[in-house]
Amino acid sequence: MSRKVNWKTAWDIARAPLRQFLALSLSALLVSLVGCSSASAPTGGGGGGGGTGNVATISVNGGPGAGTQFAYGNGAFTSVTICVPGSTTQCQTINGILVDTGSYGLRIENSALTLSLPQQTDASNNPIVECGLFGSGFTWGPVQTADFSIAGESAKSLPIQVMGSPGFPDTETTGAAATCAAGEAGVQGVDLNSVDSLGANGILGVGNFAEDCGTACTQSGASNPGIYNSCPTAATCASANEPVASQVVNPVVKFATDNNGVVVKLPAVNGETTTVNGSLIFGIGTESNNGLGSATIFDVDTTMGNFTTVSDGQTLTDAGFLDTGSEALFFLNTATTGLPACPDAGFTQLYCPAANAGLSAMNEGFSNGNSGTVSFTVGNAEALINSSDNAISILGGLGETTSNALFFDWGLPFFYGANVFVAIDGATTPGGTGPYVAY
């Protein structure tokens, strides 16, 4: 997914010169919001569902595990339809798909998939299997091909990742599967290859870039990051060269129109509430409903997709980013903010002030000179998480890596009450060429 970072990953990983997908910051923690029963049917709740034209409905509603111990706090969900390529009858609509502006491409949990999709293979007819390293864990699964549609948009023969496929178990003790499970640079997260562990039936990555790796994965030898792997057998997977055209891709760039970016539109949330519904609008300046209007454009760097954030006397150059895949605002540390971390084990990377704290930070474009101040509030995370509400606007956590580098992750709370534009790298828009974000 994105090359972004959150509380469970290291900044040096996120700064690797490839488009790694490192979002989804608190899924392992917040899936324990409420209840004790098993998750609902894979194609059931957490939809968001529906939508027409260039507008898909999104919903912050706990996801497929709403009402159970697998509920997902501050996750924006939608539904997608996939078909066997070329077929109009072998199709499936899957709800509970997490919308993630910090990643690129469609990933579906195998347990939520009822279709048999074509497997991508290399020149030797070996299956291609992908390793995805996220801030909260890893995904492992084959690259397959599907026709894709959402609202009124569609993309044909889209490479996607199928997570948790039994034909390629992530429990292998040798080869690329074992390397993937071990994480990168010693950072190991949660196994995200099930609906329960991810808290979603899949991930829809609609961030600033097209492919999830780019030219780095076309290289040979040590320069190849090993995201894509050739697998003669499940136990003998090894790093493979993956052409850019074959990589898991942001579906938006494959649309016939409305293909230069997205707009995330969610209503304001005053503290917390059970559910809110909003829109994922495709295109920027392509229709009457996706114009930039008076939004300020913040260009982002073309390697990381980041801008600069100034907060509590810290100038975080190229270390600020917007990401619906992060469930909180992750920023700085207790020493710089003066906010106490939560005392209980498992919550120590979240802030727990005794009373709600009003704060502000200033975002600056990577190079275009635009700037703007954002005011926000941080509440007591333990009290918030132990409620039954799924949409929480005042959830905050520490933005500090294991190597003590500071960052500012504007997670889903930032998106409440805002129209946020995400322009894709190289795409032409009325606000200039992407990549940029605007609000």
mmCIF file of C-alpha atoms in Angstrom, residues 71-278:
data_model
loop_
_atom_site.group_PDB
_atom_site.id
_atom_site.type_symbol
_atom_site.label_atom_id
_atom_site.label_comp_id
_atom_site.label_asym_id
_atom_site.label_seq_id
_atom_site.Cartn_x
_atom_site.Cartn_y
_atom_site.Cartn_z
ATOM 1 C CA ALA A 71 -15.539 -4.408 14.833
ATOM 2 C CA TYR A 72 -13.311 -1.836 13.122
ATOM 3 C CA GLY A 73 -13.233 1.673 14.560
ATOM 4 C CA ASN A 74 -12.715 4.652 12.236
ATOM 5 C CA GLY A 75 -12.733 2.594 9.057
ATOM 6 C CA ALA A 76 -14.552 3.872 5.942
ATOM 7 C CA PHE A 77 -16.150 0.968 4.063
ATOM 8 C CA THR A 78 -17.670 0.540 0.637
ATOM 9 C CA SER A 79 -18.681 -2.287 -1.673
ATOM 10 C CA VAL A 80 -17.207 -3.372 -5.000
ATOM 11 C CA THR A 81 -18.244 -5.784 -7.728
ATOM 12 C CA ILE A 82 -15.769 -8.108 -9.374
ATOM 13 C CA CYS A 83 -16.311 -10.528 -12.244
ATOM 14 C CA VAL A 84 -14.375 -13.234 -13.985
ATOM 15 C CA PRO A 85 -12.758 -11.293 -16.846
ATOM 16 C CA GLY A 86 -15.117 -11.043 -19.807
ATOM 17 C CA SER A 87 -18.112 -12.467 -17.945
ATOM 18 C CA THR A 88 -21.310 -10.646 -17.040
ATOM 19 C CA THR A 89 -22.742 -13.544 -15.038
ATOM 20 C CA GLN A 90 -19.807 -14.819 -12.980
ATOM 21 C CA CYS A 91 -19.776 -11.816 -10.709
ATOM 22 C CA GLN A 92 -19.809 -11.023 -7.002
ATOM 23 C CA THR A 93 -20.502 -7.892 -4.995
ATOM 24 C CA ILE A 94 -18.380 -7.726 -1.851
ATOM 25 C CA ASN A 95 -19.231 -5.403 1.024
ATOM 26 C CA GLY A 96 -16.976 -4.338 3.864
ATOM 27 C CA ILE A 97 -14.122 -3.100 1.672
ATOM 28 C CA LEU A 98 -11.905 -0.594 3.494
ATOM 29 C CA VAL A 99 -11.290 2.640 1.555
ATOM 30 C CA ASP A 100 -7.618 3.575 1.869
ATOM 31 C CA THR A 101 -6.106 6.743 0.429
ATOM 32 C CA GLY A 102 -2.700 5.614 1.676
ATOM 33 C CA SER A 103 -2.414 2.611 -0.630
ATOM 34 C CA TYR A 104 -2.833 1.501 -4.214
ATOM 35 C CA GLY A 105 -4.863 -1.411 -5.524
ATOM 36 C CA LEU A 106 -7.640 -3.823 -4.660
ATOM 37 C CA ARG A 107 -7.025 -6.633 -2.153
ATOM 38 C CA ILE A 108 -9.696 -9.172 -1.273
ATOM 39 C CA GLU A 109 -9.698 -11.698 1.550
ATOM 40 C CA ASN A 110 -9.918 -15.190 0.088
ATOM 41 C CA SER A 111 -12.635 -16.143 2.569
ATOM 42 C CA ALA A 112 -14.849 -13.354 1.180
ATOM 43 C CA LEU A 113 -14.342 -14.470 -2.433
ATOM 44 C CA THR A 114 -16.664 -16.977 -4.103
ATOM 45 C CA LEU A 115 -15.349 -16.621 -7.661
ATOM 46 C CA SER A 116 -12.509 -18.549 -9.288
ATOM 47 C CA LEU A 117 -10.330 -15.882 -10.908
ATOM 48 C CA PRO A 118 -7.469 -16.330 -13.403
ATOM 49 C CA GLN A 119 -4.072 -16.635 -11.741
ATOM 50 C CA GLN A 120 -1.239 -14.384 -12.918
ATOM 51 C CA THR A 121 1.885 -16.351 -13.883
ATOM 52 C CA ASP A 122 5.420 -15.582 -15.006
ATOM 53 C CA ALA A 123 7.164 -16.664 -18.213
ATOM 54 C CA SER A 124 7.758 -20.130 -16.705
ATOM 55 C CA ASN A 125 4.068 -20.461 -15.833
ATOM 56 C CA ASN A 126 4.764 -20.129 -12.110
ATOM 57 C CA PRO A 127 2.108 -18.314 -10.074
ATOM 58 C CA ILE A 128 2.900 -14.762 -8.967
ATOM 59 C CA VAL A 129 2.316 -14.142 -5.244
ATOM 60 C CA GLU A 130 2.581 -10.793 -3.511
ATOM 61 C CA CYS A 131 3.852 -9.708 -0.094
ATOM 62 C CA GLY A 132 2.223 -6.569 1.262
ATOM 63 C CA LEU A 133 3.857 -4.868 4.260
ATOM 64 C CA PHE A 134 1.473 -2.623 6.164
ATOM 65 C CA GLY A 135 2.022 -0.569 9.262
ATOM 66 C CA SER A 136 -0.072 -2.996 11.274
ATOM 67 C CA GLY A 137 1.014 -6.242 9.633
ATOM 68 C CA PHE A 138 1.440 -8.111 6.386
ATOM 69 C CA THR A 139 -0.611 -9.656 3.600
ATOM 70 C CA TRP A 140 0.426 -12.637 1.518
ATOM 71 C CA GLY A 141 -1.464 -13.986 -1.457
ATOM 72 C CA PRO A 142 -1.608 -14.572 -5.210
ATOM 73 C CA VAL A 143 -2.081 -11.914 -7.863
ATOM 74 C CA GLN A 144 -5.196 -12.698 -9.861
ATOM 75 C CA THR A 145 -7.223 -10.854 -12.497
ATOM 76 C CA ALA A 146 -10.782 -9.545 -12.342
ATOM 77 C CA ASP A 147 -13.104 -7.123 -14.047
ATOM 78 C CA PHE A 148 -13.940 -4.461 -11.487
ATOM 79 C CA SER A 149 -16.768 -1.996 -10.970
ATOM 80 C CA ILE A 150 -17.848 0.461 -8.296
ATOM 81 C CA ALA A 151 -20.780 2.872 -8.562
ATOM 82 C CA GLY A 152 -20.871 3.623 -12.297
ATOM 83 C CA GLU A 153 -17.128 3.174 -12.915
ATOM 84 C CA SER A 154 -15.378 0.074 -14.206
ATOM 85 C CA ALA A 155 -11.963 -1.347 -15.073
ATOM 86 C CA LYS A 156 -11.281 -4.464 -17.102
ATOM 87 C CA SER A 157 -8.721 -7.203 -16.343
ATOM 88 C CA LEU A 158 -7.506 -5.554 -13.162
ATOM 89 C CA PRO A 159 -4.619 -7.251 -11.283
ATOM 90 C CA ILE A 160 -5.658 -7.694 -7.640
ATOM 91 C CA GLN A 161 -4.224 -9.454 -4.604
ATOM 92 C CA VAL A 162 -6.166 -12.312 -2.990
ATOM 93 C CA MET A 163 -5.107 -12.447 0.652
ATOM 94 C CA GLY A 164 -5.018 -15.642 2.649
ATOM 95 C CA SER A 165 -5.341 -18.101 -0.228
ATOM 96 C CA PRO A 166 -4.980 -21.664 1.119
ATOM 97 C CA GLY A 167 -2.887 -22.572 -1.913
ATOM 98 C CA PHE A 168 -0.201 -20.169 -0.721
ATOM 99 C CA PRO A 169 -0.206 -20.294 3.090
ATOM 100 C CA ASP A 170 1.630 -17.606 5.021
ATOM 101 C CA THR A 171 2.825 -20.259 7.460
ATOM 102 C CA GLU A 172 5.644 -21.529 5.258
ATOM 103 C CA THR A 173 8.922 -21.518 7.176
ATOM 104 C CA THR A 174 11.177 -21.020 4.155
ATOM 105 C CA GLY A 175 11.270 -18.832 1.074
ATOM 106 C CA ALA A 176 9.533 -15.545 0.416
ATOM 107 C CA ALA A 177 6.455 -16.394 2.480
ATOM 108 C CA ALA A 178 8.590 -16.686 5.605
ATOM 109 C CA THR A 179 10.415 -13.463 4.753
ATOM 110 C CA CYS A 180 7.114 -11.661 4.292
ATOM 111 C CA ALA A 181 5.760 -12.878 7.640
ATOM 112 C CA ALA A 182 8.955 -11.747 9.362
ATOM 113 C CA GLY A 183 8.428 -8.216 8.089
ATOM 114 C CA GLU A 184 11.063 -5.811 6.847
ATOM 115 C CA ALA A 185 13.961 -4.412 8.843
ATOM 116 C CA GLY A 186 12.842 -6.400 11.866
ATOM 117 C CA VAL A 187 9.341 -4.927 11.965
ATOM 118 C CA GLN A 188 6.760 -7.653 12.300
ATOM 119 C CA GLY A 189 3.064 -6.927 12.521
ATOM 120 C CA VAL A 190 -0.190 -8.805 12.529
ATOM 121 C CA ASP A 191 -1.092 -11.462 9.987
ATOM 122 C CA LEU A 192 -3.801 -9.608 8.037
ATOM 123 C CA ASN A 193 -4.781 -12.567 5.870
ATOM 124 C CA SER A 194 -8.221 -13.083 7.383
ATOM 125 C CA VAL A 195 -11.372 -11.018 7.762
ATOM 126 C CA ASP A 196 -11.095 -11.126 11.538
ATOM 127 C CA SER A 197 -7.492 -9.949 11.703
ATOM 128 C CA LEU A 198 -7.920 -7.208 9.093
ATOM 129 C CA GLY A 199 -11.379 -6.179 10.251
ATOM 130 C CA ALA A 200 -12.459 -5.928 6.607
ATOM 131 C CA ASN A 201 -13.257 -8.092 3.603
ATOM 132 C CA GLY A 202 -10.627 -6.275 1.600
ATOM 133 C CA ILE A 203 -8.836 -3.001 0.898
ATOM 134 C CA LEU A 204 -9.484 -0.510 -1.884
ATOM 135 C CA GLY A 205 -6.302 1.533 -2.325
ATOM 136 C CA VAL A 206 -7.057 4.843 -4.063
ATOM 137 C CA GLY A 207 -4.043 6.924 -3.050
ATOM 138 C CA ASN A 208 -1.677 9.272 -4.901
ATOM 139 C CA PHE A 209 0.037 6.645 -7.034
ATOM 140 C CA ALA A 210 -0.948 4.116 -9.680
ATOM 141 C CA GLU A 211 0.964 0.911 -8.997
ATOM 142 C CA ASP A 212 1.868 -0.438 -5.579
ATOM 143 C CA CYS A 213 5.565 -0.765 -6.381
ATOM 144 C CA GLY A 214 6.528 0.771 -9.696
ATOM 145 C CA THR A 215 9.874 0.380 -11.430
ATOM 146 C CA ALA A 216 11.653 -0.970 -8.335
ATOM 147 C CA CYS A 217 9.846 -4.281 -8.777
ATOM 148 C CA THR A 218 10.996 -4.581 -12.392
ATOM 149 C CA GLN A 219 14.642 -4.768 -11.294
ATOM 150 C CA SER A 220 16.828 -7.831 -10.877
ATOM 151 C CA GLY A 221 18.895 -8.858 -7.888
ATOM 152 C CA ALA A 222 19.213 -7.010 -4.593
ATOM 153 C CA SER A 223 17.630 -3.831 -5.956
ATOM 154 C CA ASN A 224 14.297 -5.631 -6.235
ATOM 155 C CA PRO A 225 12.350 -5.274 -2.951
ATOM 156 C CA GLY A 226 10.791 -8.722 -3.235
ATOM 157 C CA ILE A 227 7.160 -7.622 -3.130
ATOM 158 C CA TYR A 228 6.311 -9.857 -6.095
ATOM 159 C CA ASN A 229 7.380 -13.494 -6.056
ATOM 160 C CA SER A 230 7.432 -16.448 -8.410
ATOM 161 C CA CYS A 231 6.150 -19.598 -6.712
ATOM 162 C CA PRO A 232 6.914 -22.979 -8.351
ATOM 163 C CA THR A 233 5.543 -24.376 -5.081
ATOM 164 C CA ALA A 234 4.153 -22.691 -1.987
ATOM 165 C CA ALA A 235 7.406 -23.384 -0.154
ATOM 166 C CA THR A 236 9.791 -22.218 -2.884
ATOM 167 C CA CYS A 237 8.577 -18.680 -3.637
ATOM 168 C CA ALA A 238 11.364 -16.296 -4.586
ATOM 169 C CA SER A 239 11.575 -12.651 -5.606
ATOM 170 C CA ALA A 240 10.548 -12.012 -9.209
ATOM 171 C CA ASN A 241 10.660 -9.173 -11.705
ATOM 172 C CA GLU A 242 7.137 -7.828 -12.113
ATOM 173 C CA PRO A 243 6.371 -5.585 -15.102
ATOM 174 C CA VAL A 244 4.643 -2.367 -14.131
ATOM 175 C CA ALA A 245 1.644 -3.280 -16.293
ATOM 176 C CA SER A 246 1.166 -6.498 -14.303
ATOM 177 C CA GLN A 247 1.364 -4.972 -10.820
ATOM 178 C CA VAL A 248 -1.595 -4.512 -8.502
ATOM 179 C CA VAL A 249 -2.902 -1.129 -9.564
ATOM 180 C CA ASN A 250 -5.059 1.689 -8.235
ATOM 181 C CA PRO A 251 -8.345 0.936 -10.055
ATOM 182 C CA VAL A 252 -9.078 4.621 -10.598
ATOM 183 C CA VAL A 253 -6.342 5.006 -13.210
ATOM 184 C CA LYS A 254 -8.039 2.290 -15.287
ATOM 185 C CA PHE A 255 -11.408 4.032 -15.474
ATOM 186 C CA ALA A 256 -12.408 5.401 -18.887
ATOM 187 C CA THR A 257 -13.177 8.777 -17.306
ATOM 188 C CA ASP A 258 -12.974 10.274 -13.804
ATOM 189 C CA ASN A 259 -9.524 8.691 -13.587
ATOM 190 C CA ASN A 260 -7.274 11.459 -12.238
ATOM 191 C CA GLY A 261 -8.054 11.113 -8.529
ATOM 192 C CA VAL A 262 -10.744 10.856 -5.881
ATOM 193 C CA VAL A 263 -12.638 12.974 -3.388
ATOM 194 C CA VAL A 264 -13.458 11.665 0.101
ATOM 195 C CA LYS A 265 -16.489 13.380 1.604
ATOM 196 C CA LEU A 266 -17.625 12.564 5.141
ATOM 197 C CA PRO A 267 -19.909 14.505 7.497
ATOM 198 C CA ALA A 268 -18.584 16.154 10.629
ATOM 199 C CA VAL A 269 -18.454 14.077 13.825
ATOM 200 C CA ASN A 270 -18.667 15.783 17.200
ATOM 201 C CA GLY A 271 -16.581 13.475 19.369
ATOM 202 C CA GLU A 272 -17.980 10.083 18.494
ATOM 203 C CA THR A 273 -21.053 8.428 17.044
ATOM 204 C CA THR A 274 -22.183 4.977 15.990
ATOM 205 C CA THR A 275 -22.231 5.378 12.193
ATOM 206 C CA VAL A 276 -21.744 8.039 9.546
ATOM 207 C CA ASN A 277 -22.237 7.793 5.798
ATOM 208 C CA GLY A 278 -20.394 9.705 3.112
#
